[in-house]
PDB file of C-alpha atoms in Angstrom:
ATOM      1  CA  HIS A 188     210.608 131.219 101.024  1.00  0.00           C
ATOM      2  CA  SER A 189     207.436 131.525  98.932  1.00  0.00           C
ATOM      3  CA  PHE A 190     204.708 128.923  98.577  1.00  0.00           C
ATOM      4  CA  GLU A 191     202.153 128.886  95.777  1.00  0.00           C
ATOM      5  CA  GLU A 192     199.443 126.350  94.924  1.00  0.00           C
ATOM      6  CA  ALA A 193     197.366 125.696  91.821  1.00  0.00           C
ATOM      7  CA  LEU A 194     194.339 123.392  91.749  1.00  0.00           C
ATOM      8  CA  ASP A 195     192.265 121.845  88.987  1.00  0.00           C
ATOM      9  CA  TRP A 196     189.095 119.753  89.224  1.00  0.00           C
ATOM     10  CA  ASP A 197     187.516 117.091  87.022  1.00  0.00           C
ATOM     11  CA  PHE A 198     183.939 117.084  85.700  1.00  0.00           C
ATOM     12  CA  SER A 199     182.630 115.463  88.904  1.00  0.00           C
ATOM     13  CA  GLY A 200     184.078 118.187  91.108  1.00  0.00           C
ATOM     14  CA  LYS A 201     186.992 116.144  92.447  1.00  0.00           C
ATOM     15  CA  LEU A 202     190.515 117.528  92.600  1.00  0.00           C
ATOM     16  CA  SER A 203     192.435 116.241  89.565  1.00  0.00           C
ATOM     17  CA  LEU A 204     195.675 118.243  89.641  1.00  0.00           C
ATOM     18  CA  TYR A 205     197.635 119.755  92.490  1.00  0.00           C
ATOM     19  CA  SER A 206     200.768 121.771  91.828  1.00  0.00           C
ATOM     20  CA  THR A 207     203.082 124.009  93.813  1.00  0.00           C
ATOM     21  CA  ASN A 208     206.264 125.859  92.974  1.00  0.00           C
ATOM     22  CA  GLU A 209     208.101 122.631  93.884  1.00  0.00           C
ATOM     23  CA  THR A 210     205.939 119.723  92.654  1.00  0.00           C
ATOM     24  CA  GLU A 211     202.978 118.676  90.532  1.00  0.00           C
ATOM     25  CA  LYS A 212     200.677 115.747  91.320  1.00  0.00           C
ATOM     26  CA  ALA A 213     197.838 114.303  89.263  1.00  0.00           C
ATOM     27  CA  LEU A 214     194.967 112.583  91.066  1.00  0.00           C
ATOM     28  CA  THR A 215     192.695 109.827  89.765  1.00  0.00           C
ATOM     29  CA  TYR A 216     189.696 108.014  91.220  1.00  0.00           C
ATOM     30  CA  THR A 217     187.899 104.706  90.825  1.00  0.00           C
ATOM     31  CA  PRO A 218     184.423 104.584  89.223  1.00  0.00           C
ATOM     32  CA  ARG A 219     182.995 104.578  92.770  1.00  0.00           C
ATOM     33  CA  GLY A 220     184.878 107.757  93.650  1.00  0.00           C
ATOM     34  CA  PHE A 221     187.624 106.239  95.811  1.00  0.00           C
ATOM     35  CA  LEU A 222     191.118 107.740  95.632  1.00  0.00           C
ATOM     36  CA  GLU A 223     193.101 105.677  93.096  1.00  0.00           C
ATOM     37  CA  SER A 224     196.332 107.636  92.751  1.00  0.00           C
ATOM     38  CA  LEU A 225     198.049 110.752  94.041  1.00  0.00           C
ATOM     39  CA  GLY A 226     201.129 111.364  91.941  1.00  0.00           C
ATOM     40  CA  ASN A 227     203.103 108.111  92.004  1.00  0.00           C
ATOM     41  CA  ASN A 228     201.248 106.804  95.056  1.00  0.00           C
ATOM     42  CA  GLN A 229     198.692 104.117  94.209  1.00  0.00           C
ATOM     43  CA  TYR A 230     195.677 103.035  96.282  1.00  0.00           C
ATOM     44  CA  GLU A 231     193.570  99.898  95.969  1.00  0.00           C
ATOM     45  CA  PHE A 232     190.138  98.997  97.354  1.00  0.00           C
ATOM     46  CA  ASP A 233     188.531  95.560  97.674  1.00  0.00           C
ATOM     47  CA  PHE A 234     191.501  93.955  95.861  1.00  0.00           C
ATOM     48  CA  ASN A 235     190.359  95.835  92.737  1.00  0.00           C
ATOM     49  CA  LYS A 236     187.037  94.000  92.752  1.00  0.00           C
ATOM     50  CA  ARG A 237     183.493  94.998  93.629  1.00  0.00           C
ATOM     51  CA  GLY A 238     183.056  95.299  97.372  1.00  0.00           C
ATOM     52  CA  THR A 239     182.219  97.528 100.314  1.00  0.00           C
ATOM     53  CA  GLY A 240     185.142  99.940  99.874  1.00  0.00           C
ATOM     54  CA  ILE A 241     187.840  98.398 102.078  1.00  0.00           C
ATOM     55  CA  ARG A 242     191.254  99.911 101.430  1.00  0.00           C
ATOM     56  CA  THR A 243     193.493  96.921 100.680  1.00  0.00           C
ATOM     57  CA  LYS A 244     196.638  98.636  99.452  1.00  0.00           C
ATOM     58  CA  GLU A 245     198.436 101.971  99.718  1.00  0.00           C
ATOM     59  CA  PRO A 246     202.070 103.060  99.294  1.00  0.00           C
ATOM     60  CA  HIS A 247     203.237 101.722 102.674  1.00  0.00           C
ATOM     61  CA  SER A 248     200.846  98.868 103.413  1.00  0.00           C
ATOM     62  CA  TYR A 249     198.763  96.078 101.939  1.00  0.00           C
ATOM     63  CA  VAL A 250     196.195  93.499 103.011  1.00  0.00           C
ATOM     64  CA  PRO A 251     196.765  89.898 101.828  1.00  0.00           C
ATOM     65  CA  LYS A 252     193.981  88.007 100.063  1.00  0.00           C
ATOM     66  CA  ASP A 253     193.176  86.113 103.290  1.00  0.00           C
ATOM     67  CA  GLY A 254     193.379  89.274 105.407  1.00  0.00           C
ATOM     68  CA  LEU A 255     189.623  89.800 105.901  1.00  0.00           C
ATOM     69  CA  ASP A 256     187.258  88.004 108.258  1.00  0.00           C
ATOM     70  CA  ALA A 257     183.677  86.956 107.490  1.00  0.00           C
ATOM     71  CA  PHE A 258     182.442  90.473 108.328  1.00  0.00           C
ATOM     72  CA  GLY A 259     184.873  92.169 105.944  1.00  0.00           C
ATOM     73  CA  ARG A 260     187.110  93.454 108.729  1.00  0.00           C
ATOM     74  CA  ILE A 261     190.871  93.603 108.246  1.00  0.00           C
ATOM     75  CA  THR A 262     192.600  90.967 110.390  1.00  0.00           C
ATOM     76  CA  LYS A 263     195.960  90.733 108.606  1.00  0.00           C
ATOM     77  CA  GLU A 264     198.062  93.444 107.007  1.00  0.00           C
ATOM     78  CA  THR A 265     201.636  94.570 106.464  1.00  0.00           C
ATOM     79  CA  CYS A 266     202.533  98.203 107.199  1.00  0.00           C
ATOM     80  CA  HIS A 267     206.001  99.613 106.551  1.00  0.00           C
ATOM     81  CA  GLY A 268     207.314  96.067 106.270  1.00  0.00           C
ATOM     82  CA  LYS A 269     205.851  94.917 109.613  1.00  0.00           C
ATOM     83  CA  TYR A 270     203.105  92.288 109.902  1.00  0.00           C
ATOM     84  CA  TYR A 271     200.008  93.114 111.977  1.00  0.00           C
ATOM     85  CA  SER A 272     197.309  90.761 113.227  1.00  0.00           C
ATOM     86  CA  THR A 273     194.107  92.445 114.421  1.00  0.00           C
ATOM     87  CA  ALA A 274     191.242  90.983 116.477  1.00  0.00           C
ATOM     88  CA  TYR A 275     187.823  92.462 117.320  1.00  0.00           C
ATOM     89  CA  ASP A 276     185.392  92.097 120.211  1.00  0.00           C
ATOM     90  CA  ASP A 277     181.680  91.267 119.916  1.00  0.00           C
ATOM     91  CA  MET A 278     180.866  94.950 119.344  1.00  0.00           C
ATOM     92  CA  GLY A 279     183.274  95.162 116.416  1.00  0.00           C
ATOM     93  CA  GLN A 280     185.783  97.253 118.351  1.00  0.00           C
ATOM     94  CA  THR A 281     189.490  96.544 117.926  1.00  0.00           C
ATOM     95  CA  LYS A 282     190.615  94.545 120.961  1.00  0.00           C
ATOM     96  CA  SER A 283     194.170  93.644 119.958  1.00  0.00           C
ATOM     97  CA  GLN A 284     196.792  94.336 117.334  1.00  0.00           C
ATOM     98  CA  ASN A 285     199.865  92.142 117.718  1.00  0.00           C
ATOM     99  CA  GLN A 286     200.977  92.687 121.341  1.00  0.00           C
ATOM    100  CA  ARG A 287     198.911  95.854 121.793  1.00  0.00           C
ATOM    101  CA  GLN A 288     195.651  95.486 123.751  1.00  0.00           C
ATOM    102  CA  PHE A 289     192.649  97.840 123.658  1.00  0.00           C
ATOM    103  CA  GLU A 290     189.984  98.263 126.358  1.00  0.00           C
ATOM    104  CA  TRP A 291     186.595  99.964 125.829  1.00  0.00           C
ATOM    105  CA  ASP A 292     183.785 101.169 128.064  1.00  0.00           C
ATOM    106  CA  PRO A 293     180.090 100.211 127.538  1.00  0.00           C
ATOM    107  CA  TRP A 294     179.528 103.378 125.453  1.00  0.00           C
ATOM    108  CA  GLY A 295     182.180 102.450 122.894  1.00  0.00           C
ATOM    109  CA  ARG A 296     184.844 104.822 124.182  1.00  0.00           C
ATOM    110  CA  LEU A 297     188.472 103.752 124.242  1.00  0.00           C
ATOM    111  CA  LEU A 298     189.760 103.530 127.820  1.00  0.00           C
ATOM    112  CA  LYS A 299     193.200 101.944 127.682  1.00  0.00           C
ATOM    113  CA  VAL A 300     195.943 100.895 125.276  1.00  0.00           C
ATOM    114  CA  THR A 301     198.547  98.498 126.648  1.00  0.00           C
ATOM    115  CA  ASP A 302     201.709  97.092 125.116  1.00  0.00           C
ATOM    116  CA  SER A 303     204.964  95.665 126.450  1.00  0.00           C
ATOM    117  CA  PHE A 304     206.453  99.132 126.989  1.00  0.00           C
ATOM    118  CA  SER A 305     203.662 101.356 128.278  1.00  0.00           C
ATOM    119  CA  VAL A 306     200.083 101.803 129.447  1.00  0.00           C
ATOM    120  CA  TRP A 307     198.064 104.660 127.957  1.00  0.00           C
ATOM    121  CA  GLU A 308     194.762 105.594 129.651  1.00  0.00           C
ATOM    122  CA  VAL A 309     192.057 108.141 128.913  1.00  0.00           C
ATOM    123  CA  SER A 310     189.068 109.622 130.773  1.00  0.00           C
ATOM    124  CA  TYR A 311     185.989 111.459 129.441  1.00  0.00           C
ATOM    125  CA  ASP A 312     183.400 113.944 130.629  1.00  0.00           C
ATOM    126  CA  ALA A 313     179.622 113.410 130.592  1.00  0.00           C
ATOM    127  CA  LEU A 314     179.433 114.721 127.003  1.00  0.00           C
ATOM    128  CA  GLY A 315     181.882 112.138 125.695  1.00  0.00           C
ATOM    129  CA  ARG A 316     184.772 114.558 125.291  1.00  0.00           C
ATOM    130  CA  ARG A 317     188.057 113.272 126.552  1.00  0.00           C
ATOM    131  CA  LEU A 318     189.374 115.139 129.560  1.00  0.00           C
ATOM    132  CA  GLN A 319     192.756 113.603 130.187  1.00  0.00           C
ATOM    133  CA  THR A 320     195.264 111.055 128.925  1.00  0.00           C
ATOM    134  CA  ARG A 321     197.990 109.426 130.972  1.00  0.00           C
ATOM    135  CA  GLN A 322     200.906 107.418 129.658  1.00  0.00           C
ATOM    136  CA  THR A 323     202.954 105.282 132.031  1.00  0.00           C
ATOM    137  CA  GLN A 324     206.206 103.818 130.754  1.00  0.00           C
ATOM    138  CA  ARG A 325     208.518 101.373 132.450  1.00  0.00           C
ATOM    139  CA  LEU A 326     211.543 103.610 132.953  1.00  0.00           C
ATOM    140  CA  ASN A 327     209.989 107.093 132.812  1.00  0.00           C
ATOM    141  CA  SER A 328     207.639 109.162 134.946  1.00  0.00           C
ATOM    142  CA  PRO A 329     203.950 109.196 133.901  1.00  0.00           C
ATOM    143  CA  MET A 330     203.004 111.824 131.314  1.00  0.00           C
ATOM    144  CA  THR A 331     199.594 113.479 131.649  1.00  0.00           C
ATOM    145  CA  LYS A 332     197.702 115.711 129.209  1.00  0.00           C
ATOM    146  CA  THR A 333     194.493 117.605 130.000  1.00  0.00           C
ATOM    147  CA  PHE A 334     192.244 118.990 127.259  1.00  0.00           C
ATOM    148  CA  PHE A 335     189.977 122.059 127.047  1.00  0.00           C
ATOM    149  CA  TYR A 336     187.024 122.626 124.701  1.00  0.00           C
ATOM    150  CA  ASP A 337     184.928 125.336 123.118  1.00  0.00           C
ATOM    151  CA  PRO A 338     181.604 125.236 125.017  1.00  0.00           C
ATOM    152  CA  GLU A 339     179.697 125.974 121.798  1.00  0.00           C
ATOM    153  CA  GLU A 340     181.329 123.233 119.688  1.00  0.00           C
ATOM    154  CA  GLU A 341     180.952 119.590 120.692  1.00  0.00           C
ATOM    155  CA  PHE A 342     184.488 118.326 120.071  1.00  0.00           C
ATOM    156  CA  GLN A 343     186.365 121.567 119.339  1.00  0.00           C
ATOM    157  CA  GLU A 344     189.626 121.296 121.276  1.00  0.00           C
ATOM    158  CA  ILE A 345     190.977 124.755 122.127  1.00  0.00           C
ATOM    159  CA  GLY A 346     193.795 123.915 124.525  1.00  0.00           C
ATOM    160  CA  VAL A 347     195.965 121.209 126.006  1.00  0.00           C
ATOM    161  CA  GLN A 348     197.875 121.161 129.270  1.00  0.00           C
ATOM    162  CA  THR A 349     200.952 118.993 129.680  1.00  0.00           C
ATOM    163  CA  ASP A 350     202.891 118.385 132.884  1.00  0.00           C
ATOM    164  CA  HIS A 351     204.806 121.636 132.368  1.00  0.00           C
ATOM    165  CA  GLU A 352     202.909 123.887 129.963  1.00  0.00           C
ATOM    166  CA  VAL A 353     199.553 124.977 128.531  1.00  0.00           C
ATOM    167  CA  PHE A 354     199.071 125.496 124.784  1.00  0.00           C
ATOM    168  CA  TRP A 355     196.062 127.345 123.365  1.00  0.00           C
ATOM    169  CA  LYS A 356     194.764 126.811 119.826  1.00  0.00           C
ATOM    170  CA  PHE A 357     193.304 129.685 117.788  1.00  0.00           C
ATOM    171  CA  TYR A 358     191.090 128.757 114.845  1.00  0.00           C
ATOM    172  CA  GLY A 359     190.338 130.396 111.546  1.00  0.00           C
ATOM    173  CA  PRO A 360     187.444 129.372 109.295  1.00  0.00           C
ATOM    174  CA  ASP A 361     188.717 125.838 108.647  1.00  0.00           C
ATOM    175  CA  ALA A 362     191.710 125.020 110.837  1.00  0.00           C
ATOM    176  CA  CYS A 363     193.935 125.954 113.748  1.00  0.00           C
ATOM    177  CA  ASP A 364     195.918 128.977 112.563  1.00  0.00           C
ATOM    178  CA  ALA A 365     197.972 129.781 115.674  1.00  0.00           C
ATOM    179  CA  VAL A 366     199.210 128.264 118.927  1.00  0.00           C
ATOM    180  CA  GLN A 367     200.002 130.288 122.033  1.00  0.00           C
ATOM    181  CA  SER A 368     201.803 129.199 125.192  1.00  0.00           C
ATOM    182  CA  SER A 369     200.815 130.268 128.700  1.00  0.00           C
ATOM    183  CA  ASN A 370     203.566 132.916 128.693  1.00  0.00           C
ATOM    184  CA  GLY A 371     202.129 134.562 125.573  1.00  0.00           C
ATOM    185  CA  GLU A 372     204.596 133.254 122.997  1.00  0.00           C
ATOM    186  CA  THR A 373     202.780 132.631 119.710  1.00  0.00           C
ATOM    187  CA  VAL A 374     203.513 130.717 116.524  1.00  0.00           C
ATOM    188  CA  TYR A 375     201.449 130.731 113.342  1.00  0.00           C
ATOM    189  CA  LEU A 376     200.526 127.754 111.180  1.00  0.00           C
ATOM    190  CA  SER A 377     200.513 127.738 107.388  1.00  0.00           C
ATOM    191  CA  ARG A 378     198.584 124.990 105.552  1.00  0.00           C
ATOM    192  CA  ASN A 379     198.120 123.689 102.047  1.00  0.00           C
ATOM    193  CA  ALA A 380     194.882 122.938 100.222  1.00  0.00           C
ATOM    194  CA  PHE A 381     194.717 119.485 101.845  1.00  0.00           C
ATOM    195  CA  GLY A 382     194.650 121.001 105.337  1.00  0.00           C
ATOM    196  CA  GLU A 383     198.185 119.774 106.001  1.00  0.00           C
ATOM    197  CA  LEU A 384     200.740 121.875 107.825  1.00  0.00           C
ATOM    198  CA  THR A 385     203.403 123.397 105.573  1.00  0.00           C
ATOM    199  CA  ALA A 386     205.194 125.628 108.084  1.00  0.00           C
ATOM    200  CA  VAL A 387     205.264 126.787 111.708  1.00  0.00           C
ATOM    201  CA  ILE A 388     206.134 130.481 111.757  1.00  0.00           C
ATOM    202  CA  GLY A 389     207.653 132.017 114.882  1.00  0.00           C
ATOM    203  CA  LEU A 390     209.331 135.315 115.687  1.00  0.00           C
ATOM    204  CA  GLU A 391     212.831 133.858 115.526  1.00  0.00           C
ATOM    205  CA  LYS A 392     212.529 131.087 112.963  1.00  0.00           C
ATOM    206  CA  THR A 393     210.239 129.189 110.638  1.00  0.00           C
ATOM    207  CA  VAL A 394     210.111 125.388 110.592  1.00  0.00           C
ATOM    208  CA  TYR A 395     208.951 123.811 107.335  1.00  0.00           C
ATOM    209  CA  ASN A 396     207.109 120.514 107.123  1.00  0.00           C
ATOM    210  CA  GLN A 397     208.395 118.199 104.402  1.00  0.00           C
ATOM    211  CA  ASN A 398     205.935 115.376 105.185  1.00  0.00           C
ATOM    212  CA  THR A 399     202.958 116.653 103.229  1.00  0.00           C
ATOM    213  CA  LEU A 400     200.611 114.997 100.731  1.00  0.00           C
ATOM    214  CA  GLN A 401     199.681 112.276 103.216  1.00  0.00           C
ATOM    215  CA  PRO A 402     195.889 112.261 102.777  1.00  0.00           C
ATOM    216  CA  TYR A 403     195.329 109.499 105.337  1.00  0.00           C
ATOM    217  CA  GLY A 404     197.361 111.258 108.015  1.00  0.00           C
ATOM    218  CA  PRO A 405     200.861 111.153 109.527  1.00  0.00           C
ATOM    219  CA  GLN A 406     202.700 107.836 109.507  1.00  0.00           C
ATOM    220  CA  THR A 407     204.957 108.712 112.450  1.00  0.00           C
ATOM    221  CA  THR A 408     204.382 110.227 115.891  1.00  0.00           C
ATOM    222  CA  ALA A 409     206.616 113.048 117.102  1.00  0.00           C
ATOM    223  CA  SER A 410     207.108 114.445 120.593  1.00  0.00           C
ATOM    224  CA  SER A 411     204.849 117.383 121.497  1.00  0.00           C
ATOM    225  CA  ASN A 412     206.283 118.519 124.826  1.00  0.00           C
ATOM    226  CA  ASN A 413     207.156 122.114 123.886  1.00  0.00           C
ATOM    227  CA  MET A 414     205.158 124.668 121.941  1.00  0.00           C
ATOM    228  CA  LEU A 415     207.080 124.347 118.675  1.00  0.00           C
ATOM    229  CA  SER A 416     206.858 120.555 118.617  1.00  0.00           C
ATOM    230  CA  TYR A 417     203.183 120.681 119.631  1.00  0.00           C
ATOM    231  CA  ALA A 418     202.370 123.133 116.829  1.00  0.00           C
ATOM    232  CA  TYR A 419     204.320 120.946 114.397  1.00  0.00           C
ATOM    233  CA  SER A 420     202.314 117.905 115.503  1.00  0.00           C
ATOM    234  CA  LEU A 421     199.106 119.589 114.275  1.00  0.00           C
ATOM    235  CA  ASN A 422     200.096 118.754 110.713  1.00  0.00           C
ATOM    236  CA  TRP A 423     196.910 116.915 109.658  1.00  0.00           C
ATOM    237  CA  HIS A 424     193.529 118.667 109.967  1.00  0.00           C
ATOM    238  CA  SER A 425     194.736 120.433 113.139  1.00  0.00           C
ATOM    239  CA  LYS A 426     194.879 117.085 114.962  1.00  0.00           C
ATOM    240  CA  SER A 427     197.818 116.005 117.109  1.00  0.00           C
ATOM    241  CA  PRO A 428     198.442 112.232 117.289  1.00  0.00           C
ATOM    242  CA  ASP A 429     198.556 110.693 120.745  1.00  0.00           C
ATOM    243  CA  ALA A 430     201.581 108.830 122.061  1.00  0.00           C
ATOM    244  CA  THR A 431     199.875 105.693 120.724  1.00  0.00           C
ATOM    245  CA  GLY A 432     199.974 107.080 117.177  1.00  0.00           C
ATOM    246  CA  LEU A 433     196.161 107.234 117.180  1.00  0.00           C
ATOM    247  CA  ILE A 434     194.154 110.389 116.530  1.00  0.00           C
ATOM    248  CA  TRP A 435     191.046 111.200 118.553  1.00  0.00           C
ATOM    249  CA  MET A 436     188.483 112.605 116.123  1.00  0.00           C
ATOM    250  CA  GLY A 437     185.647 113.038 118.636  1.00  0.00           C
ATOM    251  CA  ALA A 438     183.231 110.148 118.388  1.00  0.00           C
ATOM    252  CA  ARG A 439     185.918 107.626 117.405  1.00  0.00           C
ATOM    253  CA  TYR A 440     189.658 106.998 117.316  1.00  0.00           C
ATOM    254  CA  TYR A 441     191.433 106.926 113.975  1.00  0.00           C
ATOM    255  CA  ASP A 442     194.558 104.963 113.054  1.00  0.00           C
ATOM    256  CA  PRO A 443     196.408 106.881 110.306  1.00  0.00           C
ATOM    257  CA  GLN A 444     198.763 103.977 109.647  1.00  0.00           C
ATOM    258  CA  GLY A 445     195.879 101.663 108.784  1.00  0.00           C
ATOM    259  CA  GLY A 446     193.777 104.476 107.320  1.00  0.00           C
ATOM    260  CA  ARG A 447     190.683 103.424 109.281  1.00  0.00           C
ATOM    261  CA  PHE A 448     188.846 103.810 112.579  1.00  0.00           C
ATOM    262  CA  LEU A 449     189.256 101.402 115.502  1.00  0.00           C
ATOM    263  CA  SER A 450     185.515 100.966 116.001  1.00  0.00           C
ATOM    264  CA  PRO A 451     182.450 100.740 113.709  1.00  0.00           C
ATOM    265  CA  ASP A 452     180.703 103.779 112.307  1.00  0.00           C
ATOM    266  CA  PRO A 453     177.714 104.566 114.561  1.00  0.00           C
ATOM    267  CA  ALA A 454     175.680 105.295 111.415  1.00  0.00           C
ATOM    268  CA  GLY A 455     175.805 101.568 110.617  1.00  0.00           C
ATOM    269  CA  TYR A 456     174.401  99.766 107.584  1.00  0.00           C
ATOM    270  CA  PRO A 457     173.203 100.565 104.951  1.00  0.00           C
ATOM    271  CA  ILE A 458     174.414 104.167 105.200  1.00  0.00           C
ATOM    272  CA  CYS A 459     177.983 102.956 105.559  1.00  0.00           C
ATOM    273  CA  LEU A 460     179.024  99.698 103.861  1.00  0.00           C
ATOM    274  CA  ASP A 461     182.549  99.626 105.303  1.00  0.00           C
ATOM    275  CA  LEU A 462     182.062 100.571 108.950  1.00  0.00           C
ATOM    276  CA  TYR A 463     185.729 101.416 109.508  1.00  0.00           C
ATOM    277  CA  HIS A 464     186.909 103.342 106.463  1.00  0.00           C
ATOM    278  CA  TYR A 465     187.822 107.020 106.525  1.00  0.00           C
ATOM    279  CA  ALA A 466     186.207 109.766 104.406  1.00  0.00           C
ATOM    280  CA  ASN A 467     184.317 107.346 102.138  1.00  0.00           C
ATOM    281  CA  GLY A 468     187.559 106.211 100.534  1.00  0.00           C
ATOM    282  CA  ASP A 469     188.471 109.709  99.330  1.00  0.00           C
ATOM    283  CA  PRO A 470     190.499 111.608 101.967  1.00  0.00           C
ATOM    284  CA  VAL A 471     191.416 114.309  99.441  1.00  0.00           C
ATOM    285  CA  ASN A 472     187.942 115.650  98.663  1.00  0.00           C
ATOM    286  CA  ASN A 473     186.198 114.427 101.827  1.00  0.00           C
ATOM    287  CA  TYR A 474     186.856 114.852 105.528  1.00  0.00           C
ATOM    288  CA  ASP A 475     185.446 113.140 108.605  1.00  0.00           C
ATOM    289  CA  PRO A 476     185.603 115.853 111.295  1.00  0.00           C
ATOM    290  CA  ASP A 477     184.458 113.780 114.285  1.00  0.00           C
ATOM    291  CA  GLY A 478     184.268 110.129 113.206  1.00  0.00           C
ATOM    292  CA  ARG A 479     180.531 110.132 112.517  1.00  0.00           C
ATOM    293  CA  LEU A 480     179.897 111.650 109.110  1.00  0.00           C
ATOM    294  CA  SER A 481     182.084 112.310 106.092  1.00  0.00           C
ATOM    295  CA  ILE A 482     181.680 115.724 104.481  1.00  0.00           C
ATOM    296  CA  GLU A 483     183.095 117.289 101.321  1.00  0.00           C
TER     297      GLU A 483
END
């Protein structure tokens, strides 16, 4: 199974054509540089009017005309056919979404996510890195994950320990290129130009990822209890979604379904007009590595 990519850029330096031996996708952008289309997938910002850059439509979701509050925050939306109502606290942090409740500490760190089926909790060290998550469900035993970090990189996660196993992440120049279990078994990760996982390569078999070209991140959350499933979960910028479906970026939590962060950008106005959007509205050419600053 061979995999080849070809890329082309427009005059502004943005990717305009992406092709492989299986598909070809053209990309277009708005005058402000926001992603407008990726193949047949269309994206809309500010209801196609002048605004702060709020994503109001994408292939699986949309925001109704009355879906913004006075501060420009999304309070109503439909994702994958399901209606969501979102509320915020006085600090602008998401405090509820339908039946799901969010709790935060005084430093703006997410502490707990509660719904009718489970309670998910998280603890942090003195540097703001999360140390452990714990999910308690009604009919199952609690599931705990502990995280390990590179001492020279602020939020560089190099390992995760579950109730039964430890997985270590090995990085290349831009992404996690391999995962190793505590018994020495290793799998290798192949990625495309978007940083998305295309295959997990092991000694006995190779598992291919068909859910690529999702610039805002994975829309579903898979189990990551064994090494193969954990490696497969690293399909977007080497990040594994939590059981909540959220992705911890470092300084903030990101919701790939909504394509935005749960709390305001610490940079604030006027550097950032939409305090919740991801990668300045262009997740193809930009990347927000820790939830604080978008880079190309």
